[in-house]
Amino acid sequence: MLVRQEFVYAMQRWLVARTGRPSDYGKHPLPRWDTTSIGTSYWMRIARLCLDRRISPRRLVSALFQNWSSTRQPMPNMLLSEHVVTAARDNDKAAIKEKQQELQLQFSQLASLVAERVRLHAMSEYDATLAVLRNETLPLSALFRYCVAVRLNDRTIYRHYLRTAALQFRLNDEVFTGAWKDLLTADMRAELQLQLQGGSNG
Amino acid sequence: MARQRRETPAEPVRQISLRHINDLFCYIAQCPAVTEMAVQQLKPEHFDQDKEPHMGLLWAVMLSVWQRVKRLPIKTIERELCDTLDDSGDTTLTPRQQQVLRDGKLLTWIFNPGCELDAEDGLILLREFLLDRAVVAPFEHAVHTGALRNDLSNLLQGFSESTERVRNIGISSLYTIFPEEWQRLTRPGSRIGVASFDRFMTEGDAPGEAYGILGPTGGGKTMSMIDISVSRAMQYLNTAPDPADPRRPVVVIASYEEPKVQMRARILARAAMINKTRLEQIEDYSALSRRGQLCDYEVELARQEGMDPMNMGGEFERLQEIGPALAGALVVLDMTGDDSAKGDGGIPELRAELMDFERRNPECRVGTVLIDYAGLMISRQLAALGKDFSEMRHYLRLIGTECKTKIGQAFNCSVWIAHQFSGEANKRSSTARMHHADAAEGKSFADGLVYCFGLGTPEEDTRLTILHCTKDRRTGNNGKRTIVQLDGAFQRIKDVSAEYCIDVSTQRIVSNRTASEFSGATHARRAPLGMMGQGAFL
């Protein structure tokens, strides 16, 4: 279950940061949380809350852990508290803003790198843009390269980055959809989702 | 009945005439604000004894009346003026001047000019008059008589004090917090084009502001400066001129550490993507590689960008493409003192150099100034002044504000200041937290800066380190960090936060792949790094 997986990953990170040793938390069943003698398990209740309040489980879990200052371990039932839900909603807004800034940063980087190449190699802006997109040592994300390559209609480059871009998109699909809506069209989103479902590299 | 407003020149008065002096007396008689300022600053001896002695006499009488009754009644002034003329039998006045004072027409006009007067215009006129008579005229006199040569320092000090007293007349520092028309807060910033800094400075740098970069010894301070300067210069080259100021913006690097020859090699290495070692070793341009005969590193560069190595320009061609254009957008001020006595005057000297640059190149304006580095600039200034080095911290505390006001706002440019970390901070590991309070010789280096960055100690083998944003007045990125790599070959600060993370167990910077191999799950070993923790570039 996605909620449990997210909580386990977050708890492992928290334990590693606290103890400095790798953790196997969640590798074995968690008696109190995975099974219940009365009605629905906590994971199901949290999943229902995520659906009702339209919050991604990852955001909910990260909202709990990022404000956790106690030395004791956080517990899954805390995800149901109202202040964690509010923090998660605020985090969503912050994440969208962050991704928007990241997009602007990558556009400005692209413009800067392209301008340098135009002057240095006396090439056209189009060729310089493709050269920048091909150069994997430059600090541009695969998703961004994919989007620009699709816009430039360069099949070789966008197919090259398709798989990685799909993985990046999946990690934060809701945030990317909101923040990159001008660049990431519905067709692109559909292709990225299809790529992961199909598991093919084309 | 509303009186017509008097028309006064909006431009500062360059040549003071008798008409201006008559106007000035009108303002003094009519506007209390001008009267208050005039009785403090204006003296009878400020009037020319050859051309306008009668006005000096009139002012002496008005001043004496003011000191007694704290106002300027026309009848009293008229009576005392006649008495003075009768008693003194002053022979310095011509019959015409005596008549002007006696017949009362001048006084009547001064006290009833027949139009509305604005005190602000009067203060400007008073300021211009005093600048001419209390500052410029005595200076010219001192030059002509040779007094300046005999007692230069004291006279200059006196002139400086007179100027300070006079130049703020009519300029108020008090402003209402509720203006009739709202003035929009504008900040015309733009990204600098270096990803690792732009990541924090989402609005870029802006004219009139100062920014700081701290780094350990040999830890990328100059490299950051070069990366920023070249990137900014390229932007200037590709930007259309501003219609409001068509002068071409230029980046100026004031180098107090490295002489111009070394700076030149480093700048061209970054701009033309030529290995710095190659540039340092060649005797002349003929030793550079040409198209079709690329060096190994150039073939690799071509391969990375999918270019045909046979078609890519060599070092020589790249230098020819970028060199002349860049020379018009980026200049180096050699303040090392190697071939001149420059570099020991601190900020006033740098300001004078920039003014000189703009005067010699009227088609250019200073767009960005980079100072490499503050500690050296101040220590040389202190040595030249014969002051103790323990005073350095006071100079360092003020450097941000001084650079902002005296360079940034004066030239409408942005200012970047590099400085070193303390010896203790130099010994820390690459992943240790750095702060601007760890600056060498002064904990208050970041005062007056809008952003301050700190570079960690680079790892010896990989040259990887952390760039810390230690001060951010705009976007709240204080304390956030990113991983960078110092690329000495091409003088770049590479943003590698997508490829590396900090291993929490060893507190070392490791590649994401290495972290995954050891832990089985990358996310499990990554330390939270502020914005880096989100994997901004993944």
PDB file of C-alpha atoms in Angstrom, chain A residues 5-126:
ATOM      1  CA  GLN A   5       5.385   2.548   1.836  1.00  0.00           C
ATOM      2  CA  GLU A   6       5.731   6.313   2.089  1.00  0.00           C
ATOM      3  CA  PHE A   7       5.619   6.216   5.875  1.00  0.00           C
ATOM      4  CA  VAL A   8       8.195   3.419   6.018  1.00  0.00           C
ATOM      5  CA  TYR A   9      10.615   5.288   3.716  1.00  0.00           C
ATOM      6  CA  ALA A  10      10.213   8.471   5.724  1.00  0.00           C
ATOM      7  CA  MET A  11      10.740   6.604   9.002  1.00  0.00           C
ATOM      8  CA  GLN A  12      13.859   4.912   7.625  1.00  0.00           C
ATOM      9  CA  ARG A  13      15.263   8.306   6.645  1.00  0.00           C
ATOM     10  CA  TRP A  14      14.456   9.706  10.063  1.00  0.00           C
ATOM     11  CA  LEU A  15      16.106   6.766  11.858  1.00  0.00           C
ATOM     12  CA  VAL A  16      19.221   6.932   9.686  1.00  0.00           C
ATOM     13  CA  ALA A  17      19.579  10.638  10.343  1.00  0.00           C
ATOM     14  CA  ARG A  18      19.148  10.025  14.057  1.00  0.00           C
ATOM     15  CA  THR A  19      21.293   6.917  14.548  1.00  0.00           C
ATOM     16  CA  GLY A  20      23.632   7.063  11.554  1.00  0.00           C
ATOM     17  CA  ARG A  21      22.895   3.399  10.777  1.00  0.00           C
ATOM     18  CA  PRO A  22      20.697   1.890   8.040  1.00  0.00           C
ATOM     19  CA  SER A  23      17.259   0.913   9.282  1.00  0.00           C
ATOM     20  CA  ASP A  24      15.024  -2.036   8.381  1.00  0.00           C
ATOM     21  CA  TYR A  25      11.876  -0.428   9.726  1.00  0.00           C
ATOM     22  CA  GLY A  26       8.847  -1.755   7.901  1.00  0.00           C
ATOM     23  CA  LYS A  27      10.652  -4.749   6.460  1.00  0.00           C
ATOM     24  CA  HIS A  28       8.610  -6.962   8.788  1.00  0.00           C
ATOM     25  CA  PRO A  29       4.898  -6.542   9.615  1.00  0.00           C
ATOM     26  CA  LEU A  30       4.098  -3.706  12.012  1.00  0.00           C
ATOM     27  CA  PRO A  31       1.753  -5.409  14.513  1.00  0.00           C
ATOM     28  CA  ARG A  32      -0.146  -2.390  15.751  1.00  0.00           C
ATOM     29  CA  TRP A  33      -0.577  -0.705  12.395  1.00  0.00           C
ATOM     30  CA  ASP A  34      -0.715  -3.424   9.752  1.00  0.00           C
ATOM     31  CA  THR A  35      -3.344  -5.525  11.493  1.00  0.00           C
ATOM     32  CA  THR A  36      -6.278  -4.446  13.544  1.00  0.00           C
ATOM     33  CA  SER A  37      -8.804  -6.237  15.659  1.00  0.00           C
ATOM     34  CA  ILE A  38     -11.446  -3.553  15.245  1.00  0.00           C
ATOM     35  CA  GLY A  39     -12.654  -2.541  11.798  1.00  0.00           C
ATOM     36  CA  THR A  40     -10.387  -0.849   9.259  1.00  0.00           C
ATOM     37  CA  SER A  41      -6.587  -0.588   9.606  1.00  0.00           C
ATOM     38  CA  TYR A  42      -4.942   2.781  10.099  1.00  0.00           C
ATOM     39  CA  TRP A  43      -3.397   2.683   6.605  1.00  0.00           C
ATOM     40  CA  MET A  44      -6.862   2.400   5.080  1.00  0.00           C
ATOM     41  CA  ARG A  45      -8.164   5.269   7.153  1.00  0.00           C
ATOM     42  CA  ILE A  46      -5.204   7.441   6.108  1.00  0.00           C
ATOM     43  CA  ALA A  47      -5.700   6.478   2.457  1.00  0.00           C
ATOM     44  CA  ARG A  48      -9.358   7.465   2.713  1.00  0.00           C
ATOM     45  CA  LEU A  49      -8.390  10.793   4.268  1.00  0.00           C
ATOM     46  CA  CYS A  50      -5.956  11.422   1.377  1.00  0.00           C
ATOM     47  CA  LEU A  51      -8.719  10.713  -1.134  1.00  0.00           C
ATOM     48  CA  ASP A  52     -11.314  12.817   0.656  1.00  0.00           C
ATOM     49  CA  ARG A  53      -9.048  15.805   1.231  1.00  0.00           C
ATOM     50  CA  ARG A  54      -7.191  15.437  -2.096  1.00  0.00           C
ATOM     51  CA  ILE A  55      -3.704  15.267  -0.592  1.00  0.00           C
ATOM     52  CA  SER A  56      -0.965  12.990  -1.888  1.00  0.00           C
ATOM     53  CA  PRO A  57       0.263  10.464   0.732  1.00  0.00           C
ATOM     54  CA  ARG A  58       3.845  11.621   0.199  1.00  0.00           C
ATOM     55  CA  ARG A  59       2.977  15.215   1.089  1.00  0.00           C
ATOM     56  CA  LEU A  60       1.035  14.095   4.140  1.00  0.00           C
ATOM     57  CA  VAL A  61       3.907  11.969   5.407  1.00  0.00           C
ATOM     58  CA  SER A  62       6.538  14.615   4.713  1.00  0.00           C
ATOM     59  CA  ALA A  63       4.386  17.207   6.528  1.00  0.00           C
ATOM     60  CA  LEU A  64       4.474  15.015   9.629  1.00  0.00           C
ATOM     61  CA  PHE A  65       8.209  14.386   9.536  1.00  0.00           C
ATOM     62  CA  GLN A  66       9.450  17.823   8.614  1.00  0.00           C
ATOM     63  CA  ASN A  67       7.984  19.431  11.738  1.00  0.00           C
ATOM     64  CA  TRP A  68       8.836  16.535  14.041  1.00  0.00           C
ATOM     65  CA  SER A  69      11.271  17.729  16.693  1.00  0.00           C
ATOM     66  CA  SER A  70      10.749  15.110  19.398  1.00  0.00           C
ATOM     67  CA  THR A  71      13.295  12.353  20.058  1.00  0.00           C
ATOM     68  CA  ARG A  72      10.467   9.800  20.080  1.00  0.00           C
ATOM     69  CA  GLN A  73       9.363   8.150  16.852  1.00  0.00           C
ATOM     70  CA  PRO A  74       6.336   9.599  15.064  1.00  0.00           C
ATOM     71  CA  MET A  75       3.429   7.175  14.726  1.00  0.00           C
ATOM     72  CA  PRO A  76       1.133   6.546  11.729  1.00  0.00           C
ATOM     73  CA  ASN A  77      -2.063   7.566  13.546  1.00  0.00           C
ATOM     74  CA  MET A  78      -0.603  11.092  13.790  1.00  0.00           C
ATOM     75  CA  LEU A  79      -1.169  11.405  10.050  1.00  0.00           C
ATOM     76  CA  LEU A  80      -4.875  11.704  10.774  1.00  0.00           C
ATOM     77  CA  SER A  81      -4.510  14.869  12.843  1.00  0.00           C
ATOM     78  CA  GLU A  82      -5.852  18.113  11.412  1.00  0.00           C
ATOM     79  CA  HIS A  83      -2.660  20.139  11.811  1.00  0.00           C
ATOM     80  CA  VAL A  84      -0.709  17.609   9.738  1.00  0.00           C
ATOM     81  CA  VAL A  85      -3.342  17.865   6.998  1.00  0.00           C
ATOM     82  CA  THR A  86      -3.073  21.685   7.083  1.00  0.00           C
ATOM     83  CA  ALA A  87       0.717  21.513   6.938  1.00  0.00           C
ATOM     84  CA  ALA A  88       0.474  19.136   3.978  1.00  0.00           C
ATOM     85  CA  ARG A  89      -1.766  21.559   2.111  1.00  0.00           C
ATOM     86  CA  ASP A  90       0.712  24.384   2.774  1.00  0.00           C
ATOM     87  CA  ASN A  91       3.511  22.111   1.583  1.00  0.00           C
ATOM     88  CA  ASP A  92       1.639  21.509  -1.658  1.00  0.00           C
ATOM     89  CA  LYS A  93       1.514  25.232  -2.329  1.00  0.00           C
ATOM     90  CA  ALA A  94       5.173  25.597  -1.430  1.00  0.00           C
ATOM     91  CA  ALA A  95       6.116  22.657  -3.665  1.00  0.00           C
ATOM     92  CA  ILE A  96       4.288  24.163  -6.636  1.00  0.00           C
ATOM     93  CA  LYS A  97       6.042  27.476  -6.077  1.00  0.00           C
ATOM     94  CA  GLU A  98       9.371  25.696  -5.790  1.00  0.00           C
ATOM     95  CA  LYS A  99       8.821  23.810  -9.039  1.00  0.00           C
ATOM     96  CA  GLN A 100       7.805  27.043 -10.772  1.00  0.00           C
ATOM     97  CA  GLN A 101      11.020  28.656  -9.616  1.00  0.00           C
ATOM     98  CA  GLU A 102      12.960  25.610 -10.742  1.00  0.00           C
ATOM     99  CA  LEU A 103      11.385  25.872 -14.183  1.00  0.00           C
ATOM    100  CA  GLN A 104      12.313  29.560 -14.421  1.00  0.00           C
ATOM    101  CA  LEU A 105      15.837  28.733 -13.303  1.00  0.00           C
ATOM    102  CA  GLN A 106      16.173  26.058 -15.980  1.00  0.00           C
ATOM    103  CA  PHE A 107      14.825  28.364 -18.670  1.00  0.00           C
ATOM    104  CA  SER A 108      17.302  31.073 -17.670  1.00  0.00           C
ATOM    105  CA  GLN A 109      20.114  28.498 -17.634  1.00  0.00           C
ATOM    106  CA  LEU A 110      19.104  27.262 -21.070  1.00  0.00           C
ATOM    107  CA  ALA A 111      19.011  30.819 -22.418  1.00  0.00           C
ATOM    108  CA  SER A 112      22.411  31.574 -20.933  1.00  0.00           C
ATOM    109  CA  LEU A 113      24.010  28.351 -22.215  1.00  0.00           C
ATOM    110  CA  VAL A 114      22.495  28.756 -25.680  1.00  0.00           C
ATOM    111  CA  ALA A 115      23.676  32.375 -25.951  1.00  0.00           C
ATOM    112  CA  GLU A 116      27.208  31.310 -25.038  1.00  0.00           C
ATOM    113  CA  ARG A 117      27.242  28.602 -27.717  1.00  0.00           C
ATOM    114  CA  VAL A 118      25.775  30.862 -30.380  1.00  0.00           C
ATOM    115  CA  ARG A 119      28.644  33.268 -29.839  1.00  0.00           C
ATOM    116  CA  LEU A 120      31.366  30.691 -29.237  1.00  0.00           C
ATOM    117  CA  HIS A 121      30.675  28.323 -32.107  1.00  0.00           C
ATOM    118  CA  ALA A 122      28.859  30.739 -34.449  1.00  0.00           C
ATOM    119  CA  MET A 123      25.907  28.344 -34.656  1.00  0.00           C
ATOM    120  CA  SER A 124      22.174  29.003 -34.937  1.00  0.00           C
ATOM    121  CA  GLU A 125      20.032  29.249 -31.805  1.00  0.00           C
ATOM    122  CA  TYR A 126      18.217  26.070 -32.782  1.00  0.00           C
TER     123      TYR A 126
END
